Amino acid sequence: MYNSKVIGVGKYLPEQVVTNFDLMKMMETSDEWIKERTGIVERRFAGEGETTSLMGAEASKEALKMAGLQPEDVDFIIFATLSPDYYFPGSGCPMQTHLGLTGIGALDIRNQCSGFVYGMATADQFIKTGMYQTILLVGAEVHSRGLNLSTEGRDVAVIFGDGAGAVVLTATEDENKGVLTSHLHADGRHVEKLWLENPGSASNPYVSKEMIDNGSVYPYMNGRYVFKHAVTKFPEVIHEALQKTGYSTDDVDMVIPHQANERITEAVQQRLGLPREKVFRNIHKYGNTTAASIPIALSECVEDGRIKQDSLVCLASFGSGFTWASSLIRW
Ligand code: COA
């Protein structure tokens, strides 16, 4: 059995910065409301031609460069997104083209804000069994084109941003390194609390003018309901990973929670009893980038030295489904 070690991280953020003040020109909202409720100051919106797969490819190039590898060295692609270029095929296929690759498998996974952690667990299992040696794991989102940027959609629209992150995982025989444990959960009873209902095959017809008129083509979120579950599930799934491996919160060098909302992160930090500097946040800069938020965070932490050789890092997520997950990694 092998362990899966992260040997490269990368990120890509579109150039276009959209501040809370920019949003105030599109809808009735305020910088104060957004900052106080979410911690977000600005986010990025993809420009013309910037697709989920293209941004994923750019983040991947950075991750491959750090790993000292070429695209041809990758054995398998896992692509996590809720905003694929197309309903089908998944974004892993067009991303291959952007990277000049053909032939290797490309698996898209749909686990929303937990997509990257689900992807980490999936990659780890493929590596553990020896089926693949080197896997490119990507999280990327273009939310901006699917949001209702008018006052009607403001409760959801102010939260989300675009971006991409990627990691390269490779097999190691060192059992103390890499992904030590992963824990994946879902509870489908909460599907309708955070979802994009239409267009979808559960509706007949699949798409209609009525759906556009009634707003069901835009994401819906019951914010308070999501908040209540998130602040419970994040600490629970982090403790699960620690218990499994025999570590305590004191042993962890950095917790990287999915950047859902500053208030959620704050509550999680308090419930874990950790100092602020051990619980990563960058939501003020990028908003909630769903599957991309954890790999973007990893990339920033590695860049500025907050994560280094031997750091014990805990990834944790919560999101639509509901889904929640954790992964404990010895860097
Ligand atoms: N700007 C200004 N006012 C807004 C607004 C916006 N962008 N969005 C909603 N409001 C208004 C509402 O219309 C409501 O007005 P009313 O009192 O006149 O009816 C008021 O603000 C309060 O709305 P409410 O939804 O009760 O606010 P809240 O305190 O629950 O905060 C969230 C809303 C979304 C910030 C909060 O519920 C939250 O953080 N939820 C978690 C969401 C999250 O992190 N999701 C990501 C999960 S992966």
mmCIF file of N, CA and C and ligand atoms in Angstrom, residues 27-30 33-34 37-38 113 154-155 158-160 194 221-224 226-227 258 260-261 263-264 288 318-320, ligand 1:
data_model
loop_
_atom_site.group_PDB
_atom_site.id
_atom_site.type_symbol
_atom_site.label_atom_id
_atom_site.label_comp_id
_atom_site.label_asym_id
_atom_site.label_seq_id
_atom_site.Cartn_x
_atom_site.Cartn_y
_atom_site.Cartn_z
ATOM 1 N N MET A 27 -27.174 45.916 -7.264
ATOM 2 C CA MET A 27 -28.276 45.464 -6.394
ATOM 3 C C MET A 27 -28.318 46.321 -5.137
ATOM 4 N N GLU A 28 -29.430 46.210 -4.417
ATOM 5 C CA GLU A 28 -29.522 46.918 -3.138
ATOM 6 C C GLU A 28 -28.793 46.110 -2.076
ATOM 7 N N THR A 29 -27.596 46.533 -1.769
ATOM 8 C CA THR A 29 -26.820 45.891 -0.708
ATOM 9 C C THR A 29 -25.836 46.918 -0.183
ATOM 10 N N SER A 30 -25.023 46.541 0.792
ATOM 11 C CA SER A 30 -24.020 47.485 1.292
ATOM 12 C C SER A 30 -22.753 46.740 1.658
ATOM 13 N N TRP A 33 -23.100 45.419 5.218
ATOM 14 C CA TRP A 33 -23.912 44.197 5.374
ATOM 15 C C TRP A 33 -23.082 42.986 4.972
ATOM 16 N N ILE A 34 -22.427 43.075 3.818
ATOM 17 C CA ILE A 34 -21.690 41.908 3.297
ATOM 18 C C ILE A 34 -20.516 41.572 4.221
ATOM 19 N N ARG A 37 -21.789 40.137 7.697
ATOM 20 C CA ARG A 37 -22.426 38.818 7.651
ATOM 21 C C ARG A 37 -21.519 37.721 7.094
ATOM 22 N N THR A 38 -20.550 38.105 6.216
ATOM 23 C CA THR A 38 -19.782 37.062 5.520
ATOM 24 C C THR A 38 -18.263 37.228 5.607
ATOM 25 N N CYS A 113 -19.215 22.177 -2.329
ATOM 26 C CA CYS A 113 -18.144 22.735 -1.483
ATOM 27 C C CYS A 113 -17.242 21.643 -0.912
ATOM 28 N N ARG A 154 -29.710 38.745 -4.084
ATOM 29 C CA ARG A 154 -28.569 39.289 -3.337
ATOM 30 C C ARG A 154 -28.087 38.415 -2.178
ATOM 31 N N ASP A 155 -28.997 37.656 -1.536
ATOM 32 C CA ASP A 155 -28.554 36.865 -0.372
ATOM 33 C C ASP A 155 -27.548 35.798 -0.774
ATOM 34 N N VAL A 158 -23.900 37.689 -3.274
ATOM 35 C CA VAL A 158 -22.760 38.401 -2.664
ATOM 36 C C VAL A 158 -21.717 37.436 -2.102
ATOM 37 N N ILE A 159 -22.088 36.174 -1.955
ATOM 38 C CA ILE A 159 -21.204 35.217 -1.272
ATOM 39 C C ILE A 159 -20.167 34.571 -2.194
ATOM 40 N N PHE A 160 -20.558 34.365 -3.472
ATOM 41 C CA PHE A 160 -19.730 33.491 -4.309
ATOM 42 C C PHE A 160 -18.765 34.231 -5.250
ATOM 43 N N LEU A 194 -29.940 24.020 -0.165
ATOM 44 C CA LEU A 194 -28.857 24.722 -0.872
ATOM 45 C C LEU A 194 -28.695 24.016 -2.204
ATOM 46 N N MET A 221 -30.463 29.247 -1.437
ATOM 47 C CA MET A 221 -29.849 28.850 -0.156
ATOM 48 C C MET A 221 -30.702 29.335 1.001
ATOM 49 N N ASN A 222 -30.981 28.435 1.938
ATOM 50 C CA ASN A 222 -31.586 28.842 3.201
ATOM 51 C C ASN A 222 -30.413 29.120 4.147
ATOM 52 N N GLY A 223 -29.979 30.377 4.162
ATOM 53 C CA GLY A 223 -28.732 30.767 4.825
ATOM 54 C C GLY A 223 -28.641 30.360 6.275
ATOM 55 N N ARG A 224 -29.700 30.597 7.024
ATOM 56 C CA ARG A 224 -29.641 30.291 8.469
ATOM 57 C C ARG A 224 -29.562 28.796 8.725
ATOM 58 N N VAL A 226 -28.313 26.535 6.648
ATOM 59 C CA VAL A 226 -26.969 26.093 6.243
ATOM 60 C C VAL A 226 -25.974 26.427 7.350
ATOM 61 N N PHE A 227 -26.059 27.626 7.865
ATOM 62 C CA PHE A 227 -25.149 28.097 8.915
ATOM 63 C C PHE A 227 -25.177 27.148 10.122
ATOM 64 N N HIS A 258 -13.049 24.845 4.238
ATOM 65 C CA HIS A 258 -13.628 25.437 3.034
ATOM 66 C C HIS A 258 -14.067 26.854 3.400
ATOM 67 N N ALA A 260 -16.389 29.149 3.430
ATOM 68 C CA ALA A 260 -17.822 29.312 3.198
ATOM 69 C C ALA A 260 -18.253 30.715 3.564
ATOM 70 N N ASN A 261 -17.715 31.186 4.694
ATOM 71 C CA ASN A 261 -18.237 32.392 5.306
ATOM 72 C C ASN A 261 -17.369 32.659 6.543
ATOM 73 N N ARG A 263 -17.982 34.066 9.288
ATOM 74 C CA ARG A 263 -18.647 33.794 10.570
ATOM 75 C C ARG A 263 -18.685 32.294 10.880
ATOM 76 N N ILE A 264 -18.793 31.492 9.830
ATOM 77 C CA ILE A 264 -18.749 30.036 10.029
ATOM 78 C C ILE A 264 -17.338 29.640 10.492
ATOM 79 N N ASN A 288 -16.629 32.950 -1.541
ATOM 80 C CA ASN A 288 -16.736 31.492 -1.462
ATOM 81 C C ASN A 288 -16.564 30.929 -2.874
ATOM 82 N N PHE A 318 -17.894 21.702 4.122
ATOM 83 C CA PHE A 318 -19.334 21.507 4.306
ATOM 84 C C PHE A 318 -20.034 22.228 3.167
ATOM 85 N N GLY A 319 -21.073 21.623 2.629
ATOM 86 C CA GLY A 319 -21.786 22.318 1.555
ATOM 87 C C GLY A 319 -23.021 21.585 1.082
ATOM 88 N N SER A 320 -23.475 22.013 -0.082
ATOM 89 C CA SER A 320 -24.721 21.521 -0.667
ATOM 90 C C SER A 320 -24.743 19.997 -0.707
HETATM 91 N N1 COA B 1 -27.516 42.898 1.268
HETATM 92 C C1 COA B 1 -28.334 43.538 2.098
HETATM 93 N N2 COA B 1 -29.362 42.951 2.730
HETATM 94 C C2 COA B 1 -29.546 41.644 2.503
HETATM 95 C C3 COA B 1 -28.719 40.902 1.637
HETATM 96 C C4 COA B 1 -27.669 41.592 1.002
HETATM 97 N N3 COA B 1 -26.823 40.972 0.177
HETATM 98 N N4 COA B 1 -29.152 39.638 1.612
HETATM 99 C C5 COA B 1 -30.209 39.561 2.429
HETATM 100 N N5 COA B 1 -30.460 40.779 2.972
HETATM 101 C C6 COA B 1 -31.510 41.168 3.911
HETATM 102 C C7 COA B 1 -32.674 40.224 3.899
HETATM 103 O O1 COA B 1 -33.563 40.556 2.871
HETATM 104 C C8 COA B 1 -33.253 40.441 5.283
HETATM 105 O O2 COA B 1 -34.027 41.609 5.244
HETATM 106 P P1 COA B 1 -35.382 41.723 6.151
HETATM 107 O O3 COA B 1 -34.933 41.553 7.550
HETATM 108 O O4 COA B 1 -35.852 43.082 5.807
HETATM 109 O O5 COA B 1 -36.245 40.609 5.660
HETATM 110 C C9 COA B 1 -32.033 40.724 6.150
HETATM 111 O O6 COA B 1 -30.983 41.102 5.236
HETATM 112 C C10 COA B 1 -31.590 39.547 6.972
HETATM 113 O O7 COA B 1 -31.614 38.423 6.153
HETATM 114 P P2 COA B 1 -31.275 37.014 6.704
HETATM 115 O O8 COA B 1 -31.282 36.024 5.593
HETATM 116 O O9 COA B 1 -32.100 36.716 7.894
HETATM 117 O O10 COA B 1 -29.787 37.283 7.164
HETATM 118 P P3 COA B 1 -28.820 36.408 8.002
HETATM 119 O O11 COA B 1 -28.414 37.145 9.188
HETATM 120 O O12 COA B 1 -29.290 35.007 8.164
HETATM 121 O O13 COA B 1 -27.561 36.362 7.034
HETATM 122 C C11 COA B 1 -26.430 34.950 5.499
HETATM 123 C C12 COA B 1 -27.655 35.785 5.769
HETATM 124 C C13 COA B 1 -26.598 34.241 4.167
HETATM 125 C C14 COA B 1 -25.192 35.811 5.442
HETATM 126 C C15 COA B 1 -26.289 33.929 6.678
HETATM 127 O O14 COA B 1 -27.482 33.222 6.860
HETATM 128 C C16 COA B 1 -25.184 32.972 6.482
HETATM 129 O O15 COA B 1 -24.037 33.324 6.643
HETATM 130 N N6 COA B 1 -25.489 31.693 6.140
HETATM 131 C C17 COA B 1 -24.511 30.733 5.766
HETATM 132 C C18 COA B 1 -24.375 30.810 4.299
HETATM 133 C C19 COA B 1 -23.125 30.206 3.769
HETATM 134 O O16 COA B 1 -22.070 30.372 4.288
HETATM 135 N N7 COA B 1 -23.264 29.464 2.692
HETATM 136 C C20 COA B 1 -22.210 28.814 2.065
HETATM 137 C C21 COA B 1 -22.290 27.402 2.424
HETATM 138 S S1 COA B 1 -21.132 26.446 1.600
#
